[in-house]
Amino acid sequence: AIDSPVKHGRVASTKTEVRLQGQWMKYLFAAIQHRRHNLFGMADMFTRIGQVKNRQASNFLPVDDETKRTTNVSALLEKNGFKNKGKLVAMQLGASQSVRTWELEKFVETGKRLMVHPTCQDKTEIVLTGSPDEAETAKRFVSLCDYPVINLTGQTDVLDVPVLLDRCDLLISSDTGPVHIAAARNTPVLGIYFASAYAAETGPYGENHLVVQSEDSCNPCNEPEKCDNPKCRNAIHPDAVAQIAAHMLFSGNVEKPEVSNPDMGVYRSTFLPNDTLIYYPDFSGAISERYQHGLLGRILWEPETDLNLYLDFINQYLPQLKKSPGFAQMLIDYRAELQNLTIIFAHAIQWC
C-alpha cells in the first residue's frame, strides 16, 4: 500500500474492507446505480476525485512528427479520391463494443441523405475511418452506397488518426475512441449514443459538440449484451442525423432542424464557468423529466459557491425551465428530502 497521509478514491483500509474516500468517489459509485439521473461527465468526476482543479480542455493531443504525418495523410486522401470540394465528413463505423455500434445500413442512409441535401450536395465528401479489423465493414459500406466515398479504413495507424480528423469538418460516430480523439483535436463531433453509452458521462469532451441520445426508459443500461430488443438503437433515425450534420457543417445556410421524436434527444456540450462540462438539450423545446431530475441532482451536489453559475446556465440555455411548475416542484421535493436525510444522519451520528 502507498504510505500517504491523504488518500482519496477506492481505498482498501483492511484486507476485508474497502472504503470510498471523498465525496466525489462516493458520488461516482452512487451514480453507477442511477445513471439516468447523472449529468456529471466521467472526466470531471475523476478530476475531482483526485482533487485537481477542473480546467477547460482544448486541442490537447499532440502528435510526434506531425508535419510529416500531415503530408502523408494528405497524400493518402488524394490517392483515394479526395477532390477537396469543401466539407469533409468522417464516419467511424465500428465501436469497441458491438452493442454500441449503429447499424451499417443507417450509416449508409445518413451519408446518402447528406449527399443529396440541397446545401451539402457537390460541397461535401465522406471519408471512412477505422482499424484493419473494420476493413470488411467498410467494404460492405462501399458496396451498399451509391455515392462516392473515400475509404481509409485500415490504412492509417493510431498516430495518423488525429491528423486525419484535423482535416475533417465533422466526425459522425458511435461512442468509441475516435470520438475523443476528434474532440481533443477540436474537430466537431456528432455522436450517436444508445445501449450502455450515455453522453452525459462519456460524450465528446469539448465545446459545441452534439450527441443524439436515445431517450428510451431503459437507457443507459448496464448489461446491454443481454438485450434482444434494442429499441434504443432503433429510435435513432438517419434522416434526423443527416439534418443535424448538415446544420453543423453549414450553420449559416441550414436552419436548425426541429427534432420532435420523443424517443431521441439531441444535446449540445458547453463548459460552465467552473470549467466543468455539461450537455444540455438542443434542437427541441421540450426538456425531459429525466434531464430535469439530473440537473437538480447536479446542482444540489455542487459546492454552494457554484450554485449561481447554474442560474446563469439556465437563463442562457434553458429559459423555459424558469416557467416550468414541474421543475419548481421537483426542487421543493428535493430540498425536503435533503432536510429529512440531514435529520436522519444527525440521529445516526448520535447513536454511533
Coordinates of C-alpha atoms in Angstrom, one line a residue, residues 169-336:
D169 CA -15.0 19.3 -40.6
L170 CA -17.2 16.7 -38.8
L171 CA -17.0 13.2 -37.3
I172 CA -20.1 11.1 -37.2
S173 CA -19.6 8.1 -34.9
S174 CA -21.0 5.9 -32.1
D175 CA -19.3 6.2 -28.7
T176 CA -15.8 5.0 -29.3
G177 CA -12.2 6.1 -29.3
P178 CA -12.1 8.4 -32.4
V179 CA -14.9 10.5 -30.8
H180 CA -12.5 11.5 -28.1
I181 CA -9.5 11.9 -30.4
A182 CA -11.6 14.3 -32.6
A183 CA -12.7 16.3 -29.6
A184 CA -9.2 16.5 -28.3
R185 CA -8.2 18.0 -31.7
N186 CA -11.1 20.4 -31.8
T187 CA -12.9 18.6 -34.6
P188 CA -16.7 18.9 -34.2
V189 CA -18.4 15.6 -33.3
L190 CA -21.9 14.3 -33.9
G191 CA -22.1 11.3 -31.5
I192 CA -24.7 8.5 -31.6
Y193 CA -25.4 7.2 -28.1
F194 CA -27.6 4.3 -27.1
A195 CA -27.4 1.0 -25.2
S196 CA -24.8 1.4 -22.4
A197 CA -23.4 4.6 -23.9
Y198 CA -24.6 7.7 -22.1
A199 CA -23.4 11.1 -23.4
A200 CA -23.6 12.9 -20.1
E201 CA -20.9 10.5 -18.9
T202 CA -18.7 9.9 -21.9
G203 CA -19.8 12.5 -24.6
P204 CA -17.1 14.3 -26.5
Y205 CA -15.1 16.5 -24.1
G206 CA -15.2 20.0 -25.5
E207 CA -17.3 22.9 -26.5
N208 CA -20.2 22.7 -29.0
H209 CA -20.2 19.0 -29.8
L210 CA -23.6 17.4 -30.5
V211 CA -24.9 14.0 -29.5
V212 CA -28.0 12.1 -30.4
Q213 CA -29.1 10.2 -27.3
S214 CA -31.7 7.5 -27.0
E215 CA -34.4 8.6 -24.5
D216 CA -35.8 5.0 -24.0
S217 CA -36.8 4.3 -20.5
C218 CA -34.1 1.6 -20.1
N219 CA -31.3 3.6 -21.5
P220 CA -28.5 3.7 -20.4
C221 CA -28.3 0.1 -19.5
N222 CA -25.6 -1.7 -17.6
E223 CA -26.0 -5.1 -19.3
P224 CA -26.7 -4.3 -23.0
E225 CA -25.4 -7.7 -24.2
K226 CA -28.5 -9.3 -22.6
C227 CA -30.9 -7.2 -24.6
D228 CA -32.7 -8.9 -27.5
N229 CA -34.8 -5.9 -28.4
P230 CA -32.6 -2.8 -28.9
K231 CA -35.4 -0.2 -29.0
C232 CA -32.9 2.5 -28.0
R233 CA -30.8 1.9 -31.2
N234 CA -33.9 1.8 -33.4
A235 CA -35.1 5.1 -32.1
I236 CA -32.2 7.0 -33.8
H237 CA -33.1 7.7 -37.5
P238 CA -30.7 8.5 -40.3
D239 CA -32.8 11.4 -41.6
A240 CA -32.5 13.3 -38.2
V241 CA -28.8 12.5 -38.0
A242 CA -28.2 13.8 -41.6
Q243 CA -30.2 17.0 -40.9
I244 CA -28.2 17.7 -37.8
A245 CA -25.0 17.1 -39.6
A246 CA -26.0 19.4 -42.4
H247 CA -26.7 22.2 -39.8
M248 CA -23.3 21.6 -38.2
L249 CA -21.5 21.8 -41.5
F250 CA -23.4 24.8 -42.9
S251 CA -24.9 26.5 -39.9
G252 CA -25.1 29.8 -41.7
N253 CA -27.2 28.4 -44.6
V254 CA -29.1 25.5 -43.0
E255 CA -31.7 26.2 -40.4
K256 CA -31.6 24.3 -37.1
P257 CA -33.9 21.3 -37.6
E258 CA -36.7 20.7 -35.2
V259 CA -36.4 17.2 -33.7
S260 CA -39.7 16.1 -32.3
N261 CA -39.0 12.4 -31.8
P262 CA -39.7 11.7 -28.0
D263 CA -37.5 8.6 -28.1
M264 CA -34.5 10.6 -29.3
G265 CA -32.9 13.6 -27.7
V266 CA -30.2 16.0 -29.1
Y267 CA -27.7 17.5 -26.7
R268 CA -25.0 20.1 -27.0
S269 CA -21.9 20.5 -24.9
T270 CA -20.7 23.6 -23.1
F271 CA -18.3 24.5 -20.3
L272 CA -19.6 26.1 -17.2
P273 CA -17.7 29.0 -15.6
N274 CA -16.2 26.4 -13.1
D275 CA -14.7 24.7 -16.2
T276 CA -16.8 21.5 -15.9
L277 CA -18.6 20.2 -19.0
I278 CA -22.3 19.8 -19.3
Y279 CA -24.6 18.7 -22.0
Y280 CA -28.0 20.4 -22.5
P281 CA -31.0 19.7 -24.7
D282 CA -30.9 21.4 -28.1
F283 CA -33.0 21.2 -31.3
S284 CA -36.2 20.8 -29.3
G285 CA -38.3 23.0 -27.0
A286 CA -39.0 20.1 -24.6
I287 CA -36.8 19.2 -21.6
S288 CA -37.4 15.6 -20.5
E289 CA -38.2 14.8 -16.9
R290 CA -35.1 12.7 -16.7
Y291 CA -32.9 15.7 -17.6
Q292 CA -34.7 17.9 -15.1
H293 CA -34.0 15.4 -12.3
G294 CA -30.4 15.1 -13.4
L295 CA -29.9 18.8 -13.4
L296 CA -31.4 19.2 -10.0
G297 CA -29.1 16.4 -8.7
R298 CA -26.1 18.1 -10.2
I299 CA -27.0 21.5 -8.8
L300 CA -27.5 20.1 -5.3
W301 CA -24.3 18.1 -5.3
E302 CA -22.1 21.1 -6.3
P303 CA -20.4 23.2 -3.7
E304 CA -22.5 26.1 -2.5
T305 CA -20.2 28.6 -4.2
D306 CA -21.1 27.1 -7.7
L307 CA -24.9 27.5 -7.4
N308 CA -25.2 30.8 -9.1
L309 CA -23.4 29.6 -12.2
Y310 CA -26.3 27.2 -12.7
L311 CA -28.8 30.1 -12.6
D312 CA -26.8 31.7 -15.4
F313 CA -26.7 28.4 -17.3
I314 CA -30.5 28.0 -17.1
N315 CA -31.1 31.6 -18.1
Q316 CA -28.9 31.2 -21.2
Y317 CA -29.6 27.7 -22.4
L318 CA -32.8 26.5 -20.6
P319 CA -35.0 29.6 -20.1
Q320 CA -38.2 27.5 -20.4
L321 CA -37.4 25.8 -17.1
K322 CA -38.0 29.1 -15.2
K323 CA -41.6 28.9 -16.2
S324 CA -42.0 25.2 -15.5
P325 CA -44.1 24.4 -12.4
G326 CA -42.9 20.9 -12.5
F327 CA -39.2 21.9 -12.2
A328 CA -40.0 24.2 -9.3
Q329 CA -41.9 21.4 -7.5
M330 CA -39.0 19.0 -8.1
L331 CA -36.7 21.5 -6.4
I332 CA -39.1 21.8 -3.4
D333 CA -39.3 18.0 -3.1
Y334 CA -35.5 17.5 -3.4
R335 CA -35.0 20.1 -0.6
A336 CA -37.5 18.4 1.7

